[in-house]
Amino acid sequence: MKFRKLILLVLLFAVLLTSLFPQNIYLLILLSMSGFLLLPLKKYWDQIAIAIILFSLFYTIMVVLGGEFKSGFMTLSYLITPVSLYRYGRFMMDEDVEEKPRIRLIMFMAFAYLLNVFVLTIVDMSIVGIVNEDRALLGHSADDDALAATLYGLMSSVGVGMLGVLLARKVGVQRIFSLVVVVMSLLVVVHLINRTGLVVAVVCLFFTILYRENFKVFKILLLAGVLALVGFAVFASGLIDPELLEAYQKREAARGMGLSTAGGRTDLWFEALGELFVSPLGWKQHSYAHNMWLDLAKIGGWFAFVPFTVAPFMYFKRLWKLVRMPYSNIALLLISMNVAMLLASFVEPVIEGSMLFFAFLMFLWGMTVSFVNKSRLKF
């Protein structure tokens, strides 16, 4: 079993380290197929896994029938990757019985996944400065789906989830490592004038502190007040680059792109919801709906939408049990990662934007479910 685990880990990090390479899809397929071949065939098939595989099956069929077929490997990935990575996440949580190895695994996964983005951002900042108003790295067109600010904002939510390590108790050097990941992730967000990433960070920080302090409202309000005062002092002191403030003000002032419309997303959501009832088998739309469920419904219609609405419903029940468990560092990290990635999924295209992000999310779901199941046996 240790040899199988080693093979899967090597493939996993090979996939994550090549997150922005087009050839990454071949490694993702290899990892997904290896999961079916190397993991115990009869284990980790729960109700969530069944719902995920039903979603994948219907989504893949609708991709082919709807003329959305672009690549055989990508289509195969739609079919096998989600459930394979979910089961793999369950396996990895069961294999590591100690808390620290589990935290290190998630932490190193996040860093490997974001390493290319961090490097590109640093290089881009050396060329254009702290603000990139074109909102695309190294001169690529913002219309390029693979390199648009939306994708980088989505990916950065993984790094923001490392707040769970940064705010954990007695984690030593891991706190420093997580600080680097969180700061670099926020740097990506700020460099590309991404407002969604800032909102994700604030909400993730709130829920992470909420769980860490055992839902003690007074302590949380006191800390929130201190943070607000610090933020106001930094803002008033002029330490923030005026160019950065001006760039965010321009985005907010743009017609239909203010925070009141979630950056123009509310119109897209209402339009997609209307299409869902008018076109139950999916519909043609050039723009994204900027919501994971509505974007997959656009391709897969009700056949894909229903099972992937059932799966999160069952998963959220496990997540609620996690929140109610006694404090542990790994629980804190799982909560912060789930909050950051799920919140980003509500406001960004996921499967069409980044299949690897979706795979990472399924892996996280698997780890969370196994942790909750094992913890229930203990408590």
CSV table of C-alpha atoms in Angstrom, one decimal, residues 79-307:
chain,number,residue,atom,x,y,z
A,79,LEU,CA,-16.0,11.4,-16.8
A,80,ILE,CA,-13.3,10.0,-14.5
A,81,THR,CA,-11.5,12.8,-12.7
A,82,PRO,CA,-14.1,14.1,-10.2
A,83,VAL,CA,-14.9,10.7,-8.5
A,84,SER,CA,-11.4,9.5,-8.8
A,85,LEU,CA,-10.0,12.5,-6.9
A,86,TYR,CA,-12.8,12.4,-4.4
A,87,ARG,CA,-11.9,8.8,-3.6
A,88,TYR,CA,-8.2,9.6,-3.5
A,89,GLY,CA,-8.9,12.4,-1.0
A,90,ARG,CA,-10.7,9.9,1.2
A,91,PHE,CA,-7.8,7.4,0.9
A,92,MET,CA,-5.2,10.0,1.9
A,93,MET,CA,-7.1,11.1,5.0
A,94,ASP,CA,-7.4,7.5,6.0
A,95,GLU,CA,-3.8,6.7,5.4
A,96,ASP,CA,-2.3,9.6,7.5
A,97,VAL,CA,-3.4,9.0,11.1
A,98,GLU,CA,-1.4,11.9,12.5
A,99,GLU,CA,-2.5,15.5,12.2
A,100,LYS,CA,0.8,17.1,11.1
A,101,PRO,CA,1.2,14.9,8.0
A,102,ARG,CA,-2.3,15.8,6.9
A,103,ILE,CA,-1.7,19.5,7.3
A,104,ARG,CA,1.6,19.3,5.5
A,105,LEU,CA,0.0,17.4,2.6
A,106,ILE,CA,-2.7,20.1,2.0
A,107,MET,CA,-0.2,22.9,2.5
A,108,PHE,CA,2.3,21.5,0.0
A,109,MET,CA,-0.5,20.8,-2.4
A,110,ALA,CA,-1.6,24.4,-2.3
A,111,PHE,CA,1.9,25.7,-2.8
A,112,ALA,CA,2.6,23.4,-5.7
A,113,TYR,CA,-0.7,24.3,-7.4
A,114,LEU,CA,0.0,28.0,-7.1
A,115,LEU,CA,3.8,28.0,-7.7
A,116,ASN,CA,3.5,28.9,-11.4
A,117,VAL,CA,1.1,31.7,-10.7
A,118,PHE,CA,3.4,33.2,-8.0
A,119,VAL,CA,6.3,33.1,-10.4
A,120,LEU,CA,4.3,34.7,-13.2
A,121,THR,CA,3.0,37.4,-10.9
A,122,ILE,CA,6.5,38.4,-9.6
A,123,VAL,CA,7.8,38.6,-13.2
A,124,ASP,CA,4.8,40.6,-14.3
A,125,MET,CA,5.2,43.0,-11.4
A,126,SER,CA,8.8,43.6,-12.4
A,127,ILE,CA,7.6,44.6,-15.8
A,128,VAL,CA,4.3,46.6,-15.3
A,129,GLY,CA,4.5,47.5,-11.6
A,130,ILE,CA,2.2,46.6,-8.6
A,131,VAL,CA,-1.0,47.1,-10.7
A,132,ASN,CA,-1.8,45.4,-13.9
A,133,GLU,CA,-4.8,47.2,-15.3
A,134,ASP,CA,-5.0,44.8,-18.3
A,135,ARG,CA,-5.7,42.1,-15.7
A,136,ALA,CA,-3.7,39.4,-17.5
A,137,LEU,CA,-0.2,38.2,-16.8
A,138,LEU,CA,2.8,38.8,-19.1
A,139,GLY,CA,0.7,40.5,-21.8
A,140,HIS,CA,-1.7,37.7,-22.5
A,141,SER,CA,-5.2,38.9,-23.6
A,142,ALA,CA,-7.7,39.0,-20.8
A,143,ASP,CA,-10.0,37.2,-23.3
A,144,ASP,CA,-7.7,34.2,-23.1
A,145,ASP,CA,-9.7,31.8,-20.8
A,146,ALA,CA,-6.6,30.1,-19.7
A,147,LEU,CA,-4.9,33.2,-18.4
A,148,ALA,CA,-7.6,35.7,-17.5
A,149,ALA,CA,-7.7,37.3,-14.1
A,150,THR,CA,-10.8,35.3,-13.3
A,151,LEU,CA,-8.8,32.0,-13.4
A,152,TYR,CA,-6.0,33.4,-11.3
A,153,GLY,CA,-8.5,34.7,-8.7
A,154,LEU,CA,-10.1,31.3,-8.6
A,155,MET,CA,-6.8,29.6,-8.1
A,156,SER,CA,-5.7,32.1,-5.4
A,157,SER,CA,-8.7,31.0,-3.2
A,158,VAL,CA,-6.7,27.8,-2.6
A,159,GLY,CA,-3.8,29.9,-1.1
A,160,VAL,CA,-6.3,32.0,0.9
A,161,GLY,CA,-7.5,28.8,2.5
A,162,MET,CA,-4.1,28.5,4.1
A,163,LEU,CA,-5.4,31.0,6.7
A,164,GLY,CA,-6.3,27.8,8.5
A,165,VAL,CA,-2.6,27.0,9.1
A,166,LEU,CA,-1.7,30.6,9.7
A,167,LEU,CA,-4.2,30.9,12.5
A,168,ALA,CA,-3.8,27.4,13.9
A,169,ARG,CA,-2.4,26.6,17.4
A,170,LYS,CA,1.2,25.4,17.9
A,171,VAL,CA,2.1,24.7,14.3
A,172,GLY,CA,5.7,26.1,14.4
A,173,VAL,CA,7.5,26.6,11.1
A,174,GLN,CA,4.3,25.7,9.1
A,175,ARG,CA,2.9,29.0,10.2
A,176,ILE,CA,5.7,30.8,8.3
A,177,PHE,CA,5.2,28.7,5.2
A,178,SER,CA,1.5,29.3,5.2
A,179,LEU,CA,2.1,33.1,5.7
A,180,VAL,CA,4.1,33.1,2.5
A,181,VAL,CA,1.4,31.3,0.6
A,182,VAL,CA,-1.4,33.6,1.9
A,183,VAL,CA,0.6,36.8,1.2
A,184,MET,CA,1.5,35.7,-2.3
A,185,SER,CA,-2.1,34.7,-3.1
A,186,LEU,CA,-3.3,38.1,-2.0
A,187,LEU,CA,-0.5,39.7,-4.0
A,188,VAL,CA,-1.9,37.9,-7.1
A,189,VAL,CA,-5.4,39.1,-6.3
A,190,VAL,CA,-4.3,42.8,-5.8
A,191,HIS,CA,-2.0,42.8,-8.8
A,192,LEU,CA,-4.9,41.9,-11.1
A,193,ILE,CA,-7.3,44.2,-9.3
A,194,ASN,CA,-9.5,41.3,-8.3
A,195,ARG,CA,-12.2,42.3,-5.9
A,196,THR,CA,-13.7,38.8,-5.5
A,197,GLY,CA,-10.4,37.5,-4.1
A,198,LEU,CA,-10.5,40.2,-1.4
A,199,VAL,CA,-14.0,39.3,-0.4
A,200,VAL,CA,-13.1,35.6,-0.3
A,201,ALA,CA,-10.2,36.4,2.0
A,202,VAL,CA,-12.3,38.5,4.4
A,203,VAL,CA,-15.1,35.9,4.6
A,204,CYS,CA,-12.6,33.1,5.0
A,205,LEU,CA,-10.8,35.0,7.8
A,206,PHE,CA,-14.1,35.5,9.6
A,207,PHE,CA,-15.1,31.9,9.6
A,208,THR,CA,-11.7,30.7,10.4
A,209,ILE,CA,-11.5,32.9,13.5
A,210,LEU,CA,-15.1,32.0,14.4
A,211,TYR,CA,-14.2,28.3,14.6
A,212,ARG,CA,-10.8,28.9,16.2
A,213,GLU,CA,-12.4,30.9,19.0
A,214,ASN,CA,-15.2,28.3,19.6
A,215,PHE,CA,-17.9,30.8,18.4
A,216,LYS,CA,-17.3,33.2,21.2
A,217,VAL,CA,-19.0,36.2,19.8
A,218,PHE,CA,-17.5,38.9,22.1
A,219,LYS,CA,-13.9,37.8,21.3
A,220,ILE,CA,-14.7,37.8,17.6
A,221,LEU,CA,-16.3,41.2,17.6
A,222,LEU,CA,-13.4,42.6,19.6
A,223,LEU,CA,-10.9,41.1,17.1
A,224,ALA,CA,-13.0,42.4,14.2
A,225,GLY,CA,-12.9,45.9,15.7
A,226,VAL,CA,-9.1,45.8,16.1
A,227,LEU,CA,-8.7,44.6,12.5
A,228,ALA,CA,-11.0,47.3,11.3
A,229,LEU,CA,-9.0,50.0,13.2
A,230,VAL,CA,-5.7,48.7,11.8
A,231,GLY,CA,-7.2,48.6,8.3
A,232,PHE,CA,-8.4,52.2,8.7
A,233,ALA,CA,-5.1,53.4,10.1
A,234,VAL,CA,-3.2,51.8,7.1
A,235,PHE,CA,-5.7,53.3,4.6
A,236,ALA,CA,-5.5,56.8,6.2
A,237,SER,CA,-1.7,56.7,6.6
A,238,GLY,CA,-1.2,56.7,2.8
A,239,LEU,CA,0.8,53.4,2.9
A,240,ILE,CA,-1.4,51.9,0.2
A,241,ASP,CA,-0.1,52.8,-3.3
A,242,PRO,CA,-2.4,55.5,-4.8
A,243,GLU,CA,-2.2,53.8,-8.1
A,244,LEU,CA,-3.7,50.6,-6.6
A,245,LEU,CA,-6.6,52.6,-5.0
A,246,GLU,CA,-7.3,54.4,-8.2
A,247,ALA,CA,-7.4,51.1,-10.1
A,248,TYR,CA,-10.0,49.6,-7.7
A,249,GLN,CA,-12.0,52.8,-7.8
A,250,LYS,CA,-12.1,52.6,-11.7
A,251,ARG,CA,-13.4,49.0,-11.5
A,252,GLU,CA,-16.0,49.9,-9.0
A,253,ALA,CA,-17.1,52.9,-11.1
A,254,ALA,CA,-17.4,50.9,-14.3
A,255,ARG,CA,-21.0,50.6,-15.4
A,256,GLY,CA,-22.7,47.4,-14.2
A,257,MET,CA,-19.4,46.2,-12.6
A,258,GLY,CA,-19.9,47.5,-9.0
A,259,LEU,CA,-20.1,45.5,-5.8
A,260,SER,CA,-23.9,45.9,-5.8
A,261,THR,CA,-24.1,43.6,-8.9
A,262,ALA,CA,-21.3,41.3,-7.7
A,263,GLY,CA,-19.1,42.7,-10.5
A,264,GLY,CA,-21.8,42.3,-13.1
A,265,ARG,CA,-22.5,38.7,-12.1
A,266,THR,CA,-26.1,39.1,-10.9
A,267,ASP,CA,-27.4,39.7,-14.4
A,268,LEU,CA,-25.5,36.6,-15.6
A,269,TRP,CA,-27.0,34.5,-12.8
A,270,PHE,CA,-30.6,35.6,-13.5
A,271,GLU,CA,-30.1,35.0,-17.2
A,272,ALA,CA,-28.7,31.5,-16.6
A,273,LEU,CA,-31.5,30.7,-14.1
A,274,GLY,CA,-34.0,31.7,-16.8
A,275,GLU,CA,-32.3,29.5,-19.4
A,276,LEU,CA,-32.2,26.6,-17.0
A,277,PHE,CA,-36.0,26.4,-17.1
A,278,VAL,CA,-36.4,27.3,-20.8
A,279,SER,CA,-33.6,25.0,-22.0
A,280,PRO,CA,-33.6,22.0,-19.7
A,281,LEU,CA,-31.0,20.2,-21.9
A,282,GLY,CA,-28.5,23.0,-21.8
A,283,TRP,CA,-28.1,26.2,-23.8
A,284,LYS,CA,-25.6,28.0,-26.0
A,285,GLN,CA,-24.0,31.0,-24.3
A,286,HIS,CA,-20.6,32.5,-25.1
A,287,SER,CA,-20.1,34.1,-21.6
A,288,TYR,CA,-19.8,32.2,-18.3
A,289,ALA,CA,-22.5,32.4,-15.7
A,290,HIS,CA,-19.8,32.8,-13.0
A,291,ASN,CA,-21.3,30.1,-10.8
A,292,MET,CA,-20.1,26.5,-10.8
A,293,TRP,CA,-23.7,25.1,-10.7
A,294,LEU,CA,-25.1,27.3,-13.4
A,295,ASP,CA,-22.1,26.9,-15.7
A,296,LEU,CA,-22.3,23.1,-15.5
A,297,ALA,CA,-26.1,23.4,-16.1
A,298,LYS,CA,-25.3,25.4,-19.3
A,299,ILE,CA,-23.5,22.4,-20.7
A,300,GLY,CA,-25.2,19.5,-19.0
A,301,GLY,CA,-28.7,20.8,-18.4
A,302,TRP,CA,-30.9,19.3,-15.7
A,303,PHE,CA,-29.3,15.9,-16.1
A,304,ALA,CA,-26.0,17.2,-14.8
A,305,PHE,CA,-27.4,19.9,-12.5
A,306,VAL,CA,-29.6,17.7,-10.4
A,307,PRO,CA,-26.9,15.1,-9.3
